[in-house]
Amino acid sequence: MPEDEFYTPTELDRLRMENELLAFEVRYLKARLNSGGGRTAGTPSSVSLSRLSQLEAAETDLRLLLRRMASSPLAPALRLNGNFRTLEDRYLRSPHPEESSPRRVAYLEGAERDLKLLLRRMASSPLAPALRRNRNFRTLEERYL
């Protein structure tokens, strides 16, 4: 096969992969440090690092989506809905638990659930066809639904 048919990573791709690896290593070392080296069931460190990484990504995606919605021209109408105000208060205005906090995993799992629920509601709304024109919305839909 010719070489041009295979994917070859660019320098930017290599840097991104190295950055992800370093971030993973930092989370791993922090988890080991916080757990004292031993893991027990029911503690935040008992969650696998890949799962913790997924939960953190979901929280980040939710915060970005909420910020984008809160800065849109429809924000005043969205704030009439108590559920949207609750999400804004919980994820944009309140401080989130620290990494070493035992409540951190529960907080992150709640963020993932809230993100999935919000995406389901957006995907079933009358605005769904317009939302799906946006590549970022389609990416979130594919990732979480």
mmCIF file of C-alpha atoms in Angstrom, residues 11 17 27 47-48 53 57 86 98 119 122 129:
data_model
loop_
_atom_site.group_PDB
_atom_site.id
_atom_site.type_symbol
_atom_site.label_atom_id
_atom_site.label_comp_id
_atom_site.label_asym_id
_atom_site.label_seq_id
_atom_site.Cartn_x
_atom_site.Cartn_y
_atom_site.Cartn_z
ATOM 1 C CA GLU A 11 3.729 17.419 15.317
ATOM 2 C CA MET A 17 -0.980 12.922 22.826
ATOM 3 C CA ARG A 27 -4.056 12.372 37.957
ATOM 4 C CA VAL A 47 -12.810 4.725 40.714
ATOM 5 C CA SER A 48 -10.572 3.811 37.808
ATOM 6 C CA SER A 53 -11.021 11.107 33.359
ATOM 7 C CA ALA A 57 -14.427 15.534 30.758
ATOM 8 C CA THR A 86 -30.243 25.209 39.210
ATOM 9 C CA GLU A 98 -11.597 19.671 45.457
ATOM 10 C CA LEU A 119 -28.531 16.873 25.951
ATOM 11 C CA MET A 122 -32.123 19.634 23.798
ATOM 12 C CA PRO A 129 -32.697 20.246 13.825
#
